[in-house]
Amino acid sequence: MERAAVFDVDGTLVDTNHLHVATWWEAFRQAGHKVPMHAIHRSVGLSSEDLIARLLGDRRDTDRDAELSSAHKALYGQYFDRLPAFEDAGRLLRRLDHDGWTVVLATSASGPELSALRRAICADDAITATASADDVEEGKPAPEPVEHALELAGVPAERAVFVGDTVWDMRAGGHAGVRCLGVLCGGIPRADLEEAGAEAVYDDPAHLLSALENSPLA
């Protein structure tokens, strides 16, 4: 039977979380909002709409949400030509593809941002499909991104593993009924990932690759 390895991208395969923090902080600052960076970091992984709502609350002027999102995209876009993949991210995906896993990405990125992330990973030959923000109504922690990834892979939840770096990833995978693995390279503590549903936690893609034979991706 087919089996699917579903991966988040930002903070999991590509070292971008702190770039997101800095550029969201600047977008908020330009709009007159004082938002601490640690709070932004805890919100990375949510859709732009949900991130803004979580950080500014329901009493904000929602008419300015699109302006904030656009400012973040413009600021973050300055890094598209130099986004750094984590060590062995591409090797991990190729190894899983070689071992018979259908590799699918599940990410809130889309368009030019997603293209830049895929260039950074440099493993398109191992990636079967991508479930992006353009493909779903609700982002993580809703299960829809993971469920769509499973549809693209043609694999049931019980034959899939989802790898991510945030509590939102773990909750999305849990709601979708898949086994979840966490990585620490996105900056979220091990205890938080485990509490959110991670079955096992690894330092980064290189650590997961080195421990593959004893992992749920064996």
XYZ file of C-alpha atoms in Angstrom:
218
model
C 0.000 0.000 0.000
C 1.022 3.592 -0.615
C 2.144 5.699 2.335
C 2.559 9.457 2.593
C 5.137 11.650 4.310
C 3.592 15.105 4.615
C 5.857 18.035 5.487
C 5.292 21.555 6.658
C 7.866 23.862 5.050
C 8.579 27.094 6.974
C 10.622 26.269 10.069
C 10.590 22.560 9.203
C 12.523 22.289 5.941
C 13.550 25.928 5.447
C 14.994 28.238 8.119
C 12.478 31.074 7.753
C 10.569 31.426 11.019
C 12.666 34.258 12.386
C 12.530 36.056 9.037
C 8.750 35.882 9.345
C 8.953 37.220 12.893
C 11.098 40.199 11.876
C 9.025 41.071 8.815
C 5.693 40.729 10.624
C 7.088 42.890 13.432
C 8.045 45.575 10.915
C 4.654 45.366 9.174
C 2.898 45.845 12.524
C 5.267 48.677 13.466
C 4.612 50.514 10.215
C 0.873 50.265 10.907
C 1.290 51.693 14.419
C 1.024 48.450 16.408
C 3.445 47.384 19.139
C 3.565 43.591 19.018
C 6.345 41.722 20.880
C 8.474 39.444 18.740
C 8.014 36.477 21.073
C 4.243 36.682 20.530
C 4.718 36.802 16.771
C 7.018 33.767 16.938
C 4.340 31.758 18.731
C 1.894 32.661 15.957
C 4.080 31.782 12.963
C 2.495 28.872 11.118
C -0.995 30.331 11.187
C -2.522 31.884 8.088
C -1.995 35.643 7.782
C -5.620 36.271 8.699
C -5.465 34.096 11.799
C -2.067 35.446 12.840
C -3.302 39.038 12.706
C -6.481 38.142 14.590
C -4.541 36.313 17.299
C -2.079 39.165 17.817
C -4.366 42.194 17.475
C -7.648 40.749 18.746
C -11.241 41.090 17.637
C -11.404 44.815 18.359
C -8.895 45.703 15.633
C -9.843 47.483 12.418
C -10.262 44.418 10.207
C -10.341 46.638 7.113
C -6.571 47.003 7.560
C -5.830 43.275 7.709
C -5.146 43.074 3.983
C -2.765 46.038 4.237
C -0.841 44.344 7.036
C -0.638 41.080 5.116
C 0.574 42.853 1.990
C 3.227 44.732 3.966
C 4.520 41.478 5.422
C 4.615 39.833 1.989
C 6.559 42.744 0.522
C 9.073 42.783 3.389
C 9.516 39.003 3.403
C 9.771 38.913 -0.389
C 13.120 40.685 -0.156
C 14.610 37.365 1.044
C 13.212 35.092 -1.671
C 16.547 34.766 -3.468
C 18.403 33.596 -0.364
C 16.067 31.519 1.804
C 18.204 28.881 3.580
C 17.098 25.265 3.689
C 18.019 23.342 6.818
C 20.886 20.902 6.476
C 19.861 17.664 4.758
C 16.281 18.828 4.102
C 16.500 17.843 0.449
C 18.362 14.605 1.263
C 15.617 13.640 3.720
C 12.878 14.061 1.116
C 14.867 12.131 -1.492
C 15.562 9.309 0.954
C 11.869 9.004 1.785
C 10.938 9.048 -1.892
C 13.548 6.338 -2.536
C 12.099 4.300 0.344
C 8.636 4.349 -1.207
C 6.989 7.245 0.608
C 4.846 9.701 -1.331
C 6.241 13.080 -0.268
C 3.763 15.968 -0.107
C 4.213 19.500 1.219
C 1.455 21.166 3.270
C 2.160 24.869 3.646
C 0.473 28.226 4.124
C 2.797 29.637 1.454
C 1.684 30.087 -2.142
C 2.710 31.728 -5.402
C 6.222 33.223 -5.601
C 6.840 32.491 -1.901
C 6.187 28.791 -2.388
C 8.396 28.751 -5.479
C 11.225 30.338 -3.469
C 10.848 27.765 -0.712
C 10.948 24.893 -3.181
C 14.078 26.332 -4.793
C 15.702 26.462 -1.360
C 14.874 22.809 -0.633
C 16.081 21.797 -4.110
C 14.319 18.434 -4.090
C 11.485 18.825 -6.604
C 12.294 15.381 -7.985
C 11.202 13.868 -4.656
C 8.053 15.985 -4.081
C 4.881 14.480 -5.515
C 2.511 17.360 -4.728
C 1.967 20.484 -2.651
C -1.093 21.561 -0.678
C -0.756 25.347 -0.518
C -2.785 28.195 0.948
C -4.539 28.563 -2.425
C -6.013 25.077 -2.124
C -7.844 25.296 1.217
C -10.473 27.394 2.964
C -8.941 27.097 6.438
C -5.278 26.959 7.396
C -3.649 25.160 10.302
C -4.555 24.275 13.032
C -7.620 23.200 11.027
C -7.039 19.766 9.479
C -7.847 20.861 5.922
C -4.243 21.438 4.738
C -3.189 17.963 5.884
C -6.379 16.347 4.600
C -5.846 17.957 1.195
C -2.256 16.710 1.172
C -3.554 13.189 1.802
C -6.039 13.552 -1.054
C -3.220 14.593 -3.370
C -1.187 11.583 -2.252
C -4.162 9.219 -2.494
C -3.319 7.853 0.945
C -5.564 7.380 4.016
C -4.687 9.069 7.287
C -3.606 5.834 8.927
C -0.904 5.425 6.247
C 0.551 8.908 6.700
C 2.999 10.805 8.905
C 3.075 14.596 9.195
C 6.264 16.474 10.109
C 6.085 20.048 11.396
C 7.661 22.556 13.753
C 4.735 24.336 15.446
C 1.875 23.464 17.757
C -0.429 24.454 14.878
C 1.148 21.712 12.751
C 0.711 19.114 15.474
C -2.922 20.079 16.038
C -3.696 20.066 12.324
C -2.161 16.630 11.925
C -3.930 15.341 14.997
C -7.291 16.619 13.772
C -6.613 14.932 10.427
C -5.890 11.628 12.175
C -2.248 11.242 11.122
C 0.823 10.485 13.225
C 2.794 13.656 13.937
C 6.517 14.246 14.291
C 7.941 17.530 15.558
C 11.211 19.287 14.824
C 12.841 21.861 17.094
C 14.478 23.954 14.356
C 11.476 26.283 14.178
C 12.156 27.416 17.742
C 9.163 25.894 19.558
C 10.034 23.938 22.733
C 9.888 20.153 22.768
C 7.326 20.115 25.609
C 4.936 22.307 23.621
C 5.172 20.081 20.556
C 4.647 16.938 22.611
C 1.670 18.455 24.420
C 0.153 19.373 21.046
C 0.436 15.775 19.859
C 3.954 15.061 18.568
C 4.709 11.345 18.797
C 8.448 12.033 18.567
C 10.578 15.163 18.308
C 13.851 15.650 16.416
C 16.296 18.537 16.300
C 16.002 19.204 12.564
C 15.824 17.389 9.191
C 19.424 16.168 9.523
C 18.636 14.584 12.893
C 15.488 12.949 11.521
C 17.411 11.610 8.546
C 20.092 10.117 10.800
C 17.435 8.520 13.034
C 15.130 7.439 10.205
C 15.427 3.702 10.704
C 14.126 3.982 14.270
C 11.441 6.563 13.528
C 7.784 6.296 12.481
C 9.109 6.984 8.961
C 11.110 3.745 8.942
